[in-house]
Coordinates of C-alpha atoms and ligand atoms in Angstrom, one line a residue:
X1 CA 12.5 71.2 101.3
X2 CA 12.5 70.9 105.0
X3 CA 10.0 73.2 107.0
X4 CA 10.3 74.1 110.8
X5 CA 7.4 75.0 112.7
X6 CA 6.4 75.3 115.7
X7 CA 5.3 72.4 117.8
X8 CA 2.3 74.0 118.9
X9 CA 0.8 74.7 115.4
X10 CA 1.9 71.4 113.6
X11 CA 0.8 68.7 115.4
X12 CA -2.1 68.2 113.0
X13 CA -0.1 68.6 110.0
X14 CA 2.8 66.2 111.4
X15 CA 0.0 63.4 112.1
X16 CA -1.1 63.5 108.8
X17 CA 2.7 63.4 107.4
X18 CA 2.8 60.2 109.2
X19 CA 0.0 58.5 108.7
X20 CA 0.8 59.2 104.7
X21 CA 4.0 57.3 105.9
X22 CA 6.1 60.2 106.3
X23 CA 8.7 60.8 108.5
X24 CA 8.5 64.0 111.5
X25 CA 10.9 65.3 113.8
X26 CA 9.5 66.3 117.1
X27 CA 10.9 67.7 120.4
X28 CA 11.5 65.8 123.4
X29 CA 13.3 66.3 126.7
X30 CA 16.5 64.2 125.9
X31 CA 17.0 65.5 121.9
X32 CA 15.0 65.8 119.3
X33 CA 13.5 62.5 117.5
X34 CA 13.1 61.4 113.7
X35 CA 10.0 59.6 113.8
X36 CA 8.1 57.1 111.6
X37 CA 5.0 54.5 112.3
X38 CA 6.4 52.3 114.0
X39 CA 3.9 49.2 112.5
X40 CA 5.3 50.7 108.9
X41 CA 8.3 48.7 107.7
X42 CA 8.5 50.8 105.0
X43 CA 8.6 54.0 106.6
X44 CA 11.1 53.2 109.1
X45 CA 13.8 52.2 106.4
X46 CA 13.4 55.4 105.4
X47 CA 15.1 56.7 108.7
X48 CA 17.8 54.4 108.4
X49 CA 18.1 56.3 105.2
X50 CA 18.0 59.9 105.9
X51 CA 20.0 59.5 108.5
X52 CA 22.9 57.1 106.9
X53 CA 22.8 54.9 109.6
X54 CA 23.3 51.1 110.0
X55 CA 20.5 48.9 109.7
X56 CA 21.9 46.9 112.7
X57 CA 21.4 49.8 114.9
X58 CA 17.5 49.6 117.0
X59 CA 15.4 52.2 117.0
X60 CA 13.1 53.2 120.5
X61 CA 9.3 53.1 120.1
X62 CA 8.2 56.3 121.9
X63 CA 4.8 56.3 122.8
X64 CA 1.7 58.7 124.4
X65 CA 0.3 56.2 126.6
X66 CA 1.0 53.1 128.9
X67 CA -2.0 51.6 126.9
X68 CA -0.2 51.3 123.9
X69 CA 2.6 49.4 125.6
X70 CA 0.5 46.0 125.4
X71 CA 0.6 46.8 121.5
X72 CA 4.4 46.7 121.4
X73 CA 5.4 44.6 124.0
X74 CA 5.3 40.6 125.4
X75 CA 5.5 39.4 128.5
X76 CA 5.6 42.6 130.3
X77 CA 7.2 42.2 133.4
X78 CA 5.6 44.0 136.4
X79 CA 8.8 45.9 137.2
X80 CA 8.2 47.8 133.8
X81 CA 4.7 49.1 135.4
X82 CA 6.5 50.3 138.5
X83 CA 9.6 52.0 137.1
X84 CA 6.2 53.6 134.4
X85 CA 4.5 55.2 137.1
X86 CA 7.6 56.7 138.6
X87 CA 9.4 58.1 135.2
X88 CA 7.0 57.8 132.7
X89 CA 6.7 60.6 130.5
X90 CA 10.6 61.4 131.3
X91 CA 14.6 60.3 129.9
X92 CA 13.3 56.8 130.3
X93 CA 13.8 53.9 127.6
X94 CA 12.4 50.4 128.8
X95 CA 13.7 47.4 126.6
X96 CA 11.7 44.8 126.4
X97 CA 10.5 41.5 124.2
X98 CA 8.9 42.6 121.4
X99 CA 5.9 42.0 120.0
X100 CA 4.7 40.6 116.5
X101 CA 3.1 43.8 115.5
X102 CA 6.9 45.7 115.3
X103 CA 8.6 44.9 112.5
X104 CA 12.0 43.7 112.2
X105 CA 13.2 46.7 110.5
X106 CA 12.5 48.8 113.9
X107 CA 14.5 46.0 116.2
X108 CA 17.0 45.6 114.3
X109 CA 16.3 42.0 113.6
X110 CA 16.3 41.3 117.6
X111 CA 13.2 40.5 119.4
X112 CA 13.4 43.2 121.9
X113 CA 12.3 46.8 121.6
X114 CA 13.0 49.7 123.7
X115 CA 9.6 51.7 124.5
X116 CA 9.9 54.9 126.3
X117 CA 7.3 57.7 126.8
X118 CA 8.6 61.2 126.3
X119 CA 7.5 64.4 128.4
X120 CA 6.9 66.8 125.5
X121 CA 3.2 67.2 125.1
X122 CA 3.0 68.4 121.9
X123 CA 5.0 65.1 121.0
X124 CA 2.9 63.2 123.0
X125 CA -0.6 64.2 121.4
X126 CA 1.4 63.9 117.6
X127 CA 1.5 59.9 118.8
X128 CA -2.4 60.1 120.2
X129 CA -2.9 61.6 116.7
X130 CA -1.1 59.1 115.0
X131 CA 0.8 56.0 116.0
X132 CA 3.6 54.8 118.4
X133 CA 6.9 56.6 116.8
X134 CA 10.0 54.8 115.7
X135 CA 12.6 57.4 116.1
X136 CA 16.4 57.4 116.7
X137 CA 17.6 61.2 117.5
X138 CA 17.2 63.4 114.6
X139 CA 21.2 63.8 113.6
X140 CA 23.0 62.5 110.5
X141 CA 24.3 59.0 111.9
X142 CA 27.5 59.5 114.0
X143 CA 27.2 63.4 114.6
X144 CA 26.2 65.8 117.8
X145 CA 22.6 64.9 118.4
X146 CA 20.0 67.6 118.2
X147 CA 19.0 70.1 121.1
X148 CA 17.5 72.5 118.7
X149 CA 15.5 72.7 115.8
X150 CA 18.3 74.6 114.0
X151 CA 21.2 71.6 114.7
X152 CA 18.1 69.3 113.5
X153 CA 18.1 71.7 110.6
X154 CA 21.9 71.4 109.6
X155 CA 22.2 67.7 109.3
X156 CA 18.8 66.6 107.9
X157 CA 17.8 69.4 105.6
X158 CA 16.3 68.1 102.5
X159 CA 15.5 64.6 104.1
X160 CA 12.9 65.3 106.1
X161 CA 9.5 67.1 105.2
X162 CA 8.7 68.8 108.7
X163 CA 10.7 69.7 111.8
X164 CA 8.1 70.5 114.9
X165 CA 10.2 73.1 117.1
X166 CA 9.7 74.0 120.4
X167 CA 12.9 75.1 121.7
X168 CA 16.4 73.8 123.4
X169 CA 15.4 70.3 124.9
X170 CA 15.5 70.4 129.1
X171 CA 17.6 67.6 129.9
X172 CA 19.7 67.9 127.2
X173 CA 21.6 64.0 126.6
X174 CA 19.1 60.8 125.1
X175 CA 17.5 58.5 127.9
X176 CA 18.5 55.9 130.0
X177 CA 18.5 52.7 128.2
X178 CA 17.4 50.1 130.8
X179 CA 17.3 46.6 129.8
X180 CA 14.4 44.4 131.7
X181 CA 14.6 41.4 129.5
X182 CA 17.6 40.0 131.7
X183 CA 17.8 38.5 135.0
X184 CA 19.5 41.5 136.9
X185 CA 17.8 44.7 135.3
X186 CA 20.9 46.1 133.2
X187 CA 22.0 50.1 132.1
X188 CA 22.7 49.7 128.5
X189 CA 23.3 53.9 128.4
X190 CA 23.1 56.2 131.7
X191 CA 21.3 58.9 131.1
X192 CA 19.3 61.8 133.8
X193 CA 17.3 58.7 135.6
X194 CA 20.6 57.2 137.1
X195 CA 21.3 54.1 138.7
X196 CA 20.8 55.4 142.1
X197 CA 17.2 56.6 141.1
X198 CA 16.1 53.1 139.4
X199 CA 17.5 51.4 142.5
X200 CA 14.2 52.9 144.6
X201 CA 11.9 50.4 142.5
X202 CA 13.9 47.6 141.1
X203 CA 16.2 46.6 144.1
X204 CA 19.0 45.6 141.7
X205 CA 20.5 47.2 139.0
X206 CA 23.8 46.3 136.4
X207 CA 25.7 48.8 135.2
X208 CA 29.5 49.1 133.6
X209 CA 28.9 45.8 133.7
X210 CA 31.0 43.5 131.2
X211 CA 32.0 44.4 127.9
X212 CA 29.2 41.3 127.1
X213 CA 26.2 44.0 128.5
X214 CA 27.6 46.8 126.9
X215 CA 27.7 45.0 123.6
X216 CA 23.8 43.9 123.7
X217 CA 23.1 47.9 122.5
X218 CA 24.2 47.4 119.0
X219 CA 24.6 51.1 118.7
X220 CA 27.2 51.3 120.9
X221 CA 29.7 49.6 118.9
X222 CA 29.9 52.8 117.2
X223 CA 31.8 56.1 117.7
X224 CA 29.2 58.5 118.7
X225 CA 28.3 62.3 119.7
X226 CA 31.5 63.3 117.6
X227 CA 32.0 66.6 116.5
X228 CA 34.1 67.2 113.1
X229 CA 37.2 68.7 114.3
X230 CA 39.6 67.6 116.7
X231 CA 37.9 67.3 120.7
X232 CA 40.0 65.7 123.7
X233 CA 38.9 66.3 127.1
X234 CA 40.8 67.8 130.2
X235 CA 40.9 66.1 133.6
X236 CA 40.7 69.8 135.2
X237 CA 40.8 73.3 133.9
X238 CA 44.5 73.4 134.3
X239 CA 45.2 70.8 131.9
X240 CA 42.7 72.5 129.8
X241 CA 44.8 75.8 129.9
X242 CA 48.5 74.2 129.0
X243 CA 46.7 72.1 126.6
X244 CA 45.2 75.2 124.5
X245 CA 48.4 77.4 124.6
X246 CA 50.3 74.4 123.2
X247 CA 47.8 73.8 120.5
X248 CA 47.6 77.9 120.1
X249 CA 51.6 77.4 119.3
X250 CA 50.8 74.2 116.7
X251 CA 48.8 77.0 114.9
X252 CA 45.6 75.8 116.2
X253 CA 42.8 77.6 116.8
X254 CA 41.0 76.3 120.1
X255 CA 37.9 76.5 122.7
X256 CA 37.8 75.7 125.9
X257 CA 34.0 74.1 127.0
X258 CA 33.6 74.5 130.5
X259 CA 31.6 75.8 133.1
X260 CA 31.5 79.4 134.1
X261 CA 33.3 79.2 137.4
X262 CA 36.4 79.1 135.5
X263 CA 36.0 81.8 133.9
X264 CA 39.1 83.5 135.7
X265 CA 41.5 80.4 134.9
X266 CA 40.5 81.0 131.0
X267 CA 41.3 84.5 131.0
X268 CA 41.5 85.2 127.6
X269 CA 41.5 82.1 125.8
X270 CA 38.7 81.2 123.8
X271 CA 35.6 79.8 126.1
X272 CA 32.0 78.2 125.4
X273 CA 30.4 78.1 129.0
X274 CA 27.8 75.3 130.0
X275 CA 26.7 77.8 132.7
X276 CA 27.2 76.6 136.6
X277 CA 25.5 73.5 137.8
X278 CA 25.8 69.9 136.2
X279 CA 22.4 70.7 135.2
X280 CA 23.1 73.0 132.6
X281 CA 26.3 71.4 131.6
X282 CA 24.3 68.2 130.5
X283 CA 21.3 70.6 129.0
X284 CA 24.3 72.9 126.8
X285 CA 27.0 70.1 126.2
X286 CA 25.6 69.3 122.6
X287 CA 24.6 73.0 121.8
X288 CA 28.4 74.1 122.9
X289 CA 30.1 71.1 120.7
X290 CA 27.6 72.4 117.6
X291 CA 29.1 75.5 118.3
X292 CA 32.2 75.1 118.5
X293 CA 32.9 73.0 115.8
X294 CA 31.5 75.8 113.6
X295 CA 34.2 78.4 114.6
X296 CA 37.4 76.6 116.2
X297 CA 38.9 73.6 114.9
X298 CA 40.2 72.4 118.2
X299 CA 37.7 71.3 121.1
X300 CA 38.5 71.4 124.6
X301 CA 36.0 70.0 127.3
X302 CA 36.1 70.0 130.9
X303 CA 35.6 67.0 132.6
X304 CA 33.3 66.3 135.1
X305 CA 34.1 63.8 138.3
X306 CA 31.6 62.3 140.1
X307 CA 28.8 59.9 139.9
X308 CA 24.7 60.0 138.8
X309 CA 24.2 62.9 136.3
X310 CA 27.7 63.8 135.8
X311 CA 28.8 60.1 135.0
X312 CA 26.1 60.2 132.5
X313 CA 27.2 63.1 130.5
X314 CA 30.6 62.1 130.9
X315 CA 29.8 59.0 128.8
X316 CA 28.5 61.4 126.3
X317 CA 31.6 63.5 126.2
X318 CA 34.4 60.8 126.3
X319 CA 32.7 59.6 123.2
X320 CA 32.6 62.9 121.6
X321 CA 36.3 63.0 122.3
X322 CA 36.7 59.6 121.0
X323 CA 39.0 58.6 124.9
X324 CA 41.3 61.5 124.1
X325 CA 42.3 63.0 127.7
X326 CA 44.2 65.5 128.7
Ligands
LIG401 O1 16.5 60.2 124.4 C1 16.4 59.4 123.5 O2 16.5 58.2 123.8 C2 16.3 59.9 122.1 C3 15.0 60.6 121.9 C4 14.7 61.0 120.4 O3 14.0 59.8 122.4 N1 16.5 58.8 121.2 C5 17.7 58.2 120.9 O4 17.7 57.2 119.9 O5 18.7 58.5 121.5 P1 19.0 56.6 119.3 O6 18.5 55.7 118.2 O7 19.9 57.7 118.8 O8 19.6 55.8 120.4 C6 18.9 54.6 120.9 C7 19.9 53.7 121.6 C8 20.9 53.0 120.7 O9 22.2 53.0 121.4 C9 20.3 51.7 120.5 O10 21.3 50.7 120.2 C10 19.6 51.4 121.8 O11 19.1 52.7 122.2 N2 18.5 50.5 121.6 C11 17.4 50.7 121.0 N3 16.6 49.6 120.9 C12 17.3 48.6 121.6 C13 17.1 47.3 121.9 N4 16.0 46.6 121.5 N5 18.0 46.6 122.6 C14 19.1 47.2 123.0 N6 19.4 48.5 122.7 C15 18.5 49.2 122.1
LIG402 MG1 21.6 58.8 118.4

C-alpha cells in the first residue's frame, strides 16, 4: 500500500525508508522524483522496476549540498561551480564524469552522471537525512510525468511505500539537462534555465545540435510525456477550432488545452485552460494532459512560438503529441 503525506511531517519517516533501501517520492520544482540511495545498486533496480522502465535509461543524482558533489563526481570542471552558484537549488541537471562510488546501475552503464540540486527544502533535508537520491520522475515509464501527489498516486500505487506531498510543483516540466563533459557545453533537454540564461556563465552553449548530441541522452530515444488517448497539437487556436469540430463529426469527443485568452475563440467547445502567461502554461501543461486524458479521448494543445521558456515546453508537448500538428 502506498501512503501520501505530507512533505513537512515525513521527512523522518522517508529517511529511514531509504536508508532500509527503500524507495520515496518527494516533491521538487520540476516534477515529482522516485528516489533511492544512490551508492545502493540494489535499490535503484528497484526503480527501474516500479517504474517499467529501460535499464539503458540514466537516472540524475539529486543532492542537498555542493559538498556531496565531490562524492559523485571526477574531474569537476570549474564551469560546474559557476553555473552552481547561479542555479543551484533550481531546474538544473549538471552531467558530469562519474565517480567510482555510483554504481553502474544509476548511469546506465556510462561513466557520466547527471547531479542536480533541487529547490524543495523538505527534499533537500530528506537527502541531508539520508543520502544523494537516484530518482527519475515518479511516473510509470513513458506516461505524463507527475506535478502532484495524486498523478504520482495513479501510476505508482502499490510500488512505492511513501509519497511526500507538498503540492503542484512551481515550474512545472523536469530540468535542463546540461552536458559539461564535452568540449562546447551541450543542452541535452531545455528546460526553465534556457540557453540564453546558461550563456551569462559559460560563454558557449550547443543546443538542437546534431542528431549525434541529441542521441548521448539515452532517454530520449524514447516516446515520452504521452498521454493515453489521441493528442496532436495546433499551430494556432484556429486550427485548433476546425480541428475539434471535424473530430466532434468523427464521433470524437475532444478538448482543447490552451490558454485563457482564447477563451472567446473556444466558445463552447470543450476547454482545459493553462491560465495566461507562459508561466503557468509550463507549470499546468502536465496537470491539463492528466486531466484530459481522463474525460475526453481526443487532446488538443495550443502551441506556443517563440524561444527560451516556451521552446522548452514545446519540446515537452510535441512529444506528448508524438509530432502530430495541426
Ligand atoms: O526535473 C527533473 O530532472 C526530474 C526531477 C525528479 O528531478 N527528473 C527527471 O528524471 O526528469 P528522468 O529520469 O525522468 O529524466 C532524466 C533525463 C533522461 O532523459 C536521461 O536520459 C537524462 O536525463 N540523463 C540522466 N543521466 C544522464 C547522463 N549521465 N548522460 C546523459 N543524459 C542523462
Ligand atoms: Mg521522466
Amino acid at each position: 500500500m502506498t501512503r501520501i503525506v505530507k512533505a513537512k511531517d515525513g521527512v523522518d519517516e522517508g529517511a529511514r525508508i531509504l536508508r532500509d533501501g527503500g524507495l520515496v517520492v518527494f516533491p521538487t520544482e520540476t516534477v515529482y522524483g522516485l528516489g533511492a540511495n544512490a551508492y545502493d545498486e540494489k535499490a535503484v533496480a528497484n526503480i527501474f522496476k516500479a517504474k517499467g522502465r529501460p535499464q539503458d535509461n540514466p537516472l540524475i543524482v539529486h543532492i542537498s549540498s555542493l559538498e556531496q558533489v565531490k562524492d559523485i563526481a571526477v574531474d569537476i570542471p570549474d564551469e560546474f561551480y559557476a553555473l552552481a552558484e547561479r542555479f543551484m537549488p533550481g531546474p538544473l541537471t549538471v552531467i558530469l564524469k562519474k565517480s567510482d562510488k555510483i554504481p553502474y546501475v544509476v548511469t546506465a552503464g556510462g561513466e557520466t552522471v547527471g547531479v542536480r540540486m533541487p529547490k524543495n527544502t523538505y527534499t533537500r533535508e530528506l537527502i541531508s537525512k539520508s543520502f544523494p537520491l537516484a530518482a527519475p520522475s515518479a511516473n510509470r515509464s513513458k506516461h505524463i510525468s507527475p506535478t502532484t501527489a495524486q498523478h504520482v498516486y495513479e501510476d505508482l500505487n502499490g510500488e512505492v511505500e511513501l509519497i511526500l506531498d507538498d503540492g503542484p510543483c512551481q515550474v512545472g516540466i523536469e530540468s535542463t539537462v546540461l552536458d559539461l563533459t564535452v568540449d562546447v557545453p551541450t543542452i541535452l533537454r531545455p528546460g526553465a534555465v534556457t540557453a540564453e540564461m546558461l550563456l551569462d556563465i559559460v560563454g558557449q552553449v550547443s543546443q538542437n545540435g546534431k542528431v549525434i548530441k541529441i542521441a548521448k541522452a539515452p532517454g530520449m530515444k524514447y516516446t515520452h510525456y504521452a498521454p493515453k488517448v489521441d493528442t496532436v497539437t495546433a499551430v494556432n487556436i484556429e486550427h485548433a477550432a476546425n480541428e475539434y469540430d471535424k473530430q466532434v463529426s468523427l464521433g470524437k469527443n475532444p478538448v482543447i488545452v490552451a490558454r485563457d485568452i482564447y477563451r472567446d475563440v473556444v466558445g463552447e467547445r470543450n476547454l482545459i485552460s493553462l491560465g495566461v502567461t507562459v508561466e503557468d502554461y509550463t507549470r499546468n501543461i502536465y496537470s491539463a494532459l492528466h486531466t484530459a486524458e481522463k474525460a475526453y479521448d481526443y487532446i488538443i494543445v495550443e502551441e506556443l512560438h517563440g524561444h527560451g521558456l516556451e521552446a522548452s515546453v514545446m519540446n515537452r508537448v510535441t512529444k506528448a503529441a508524438g509530432g502530430k500538428e495541426v
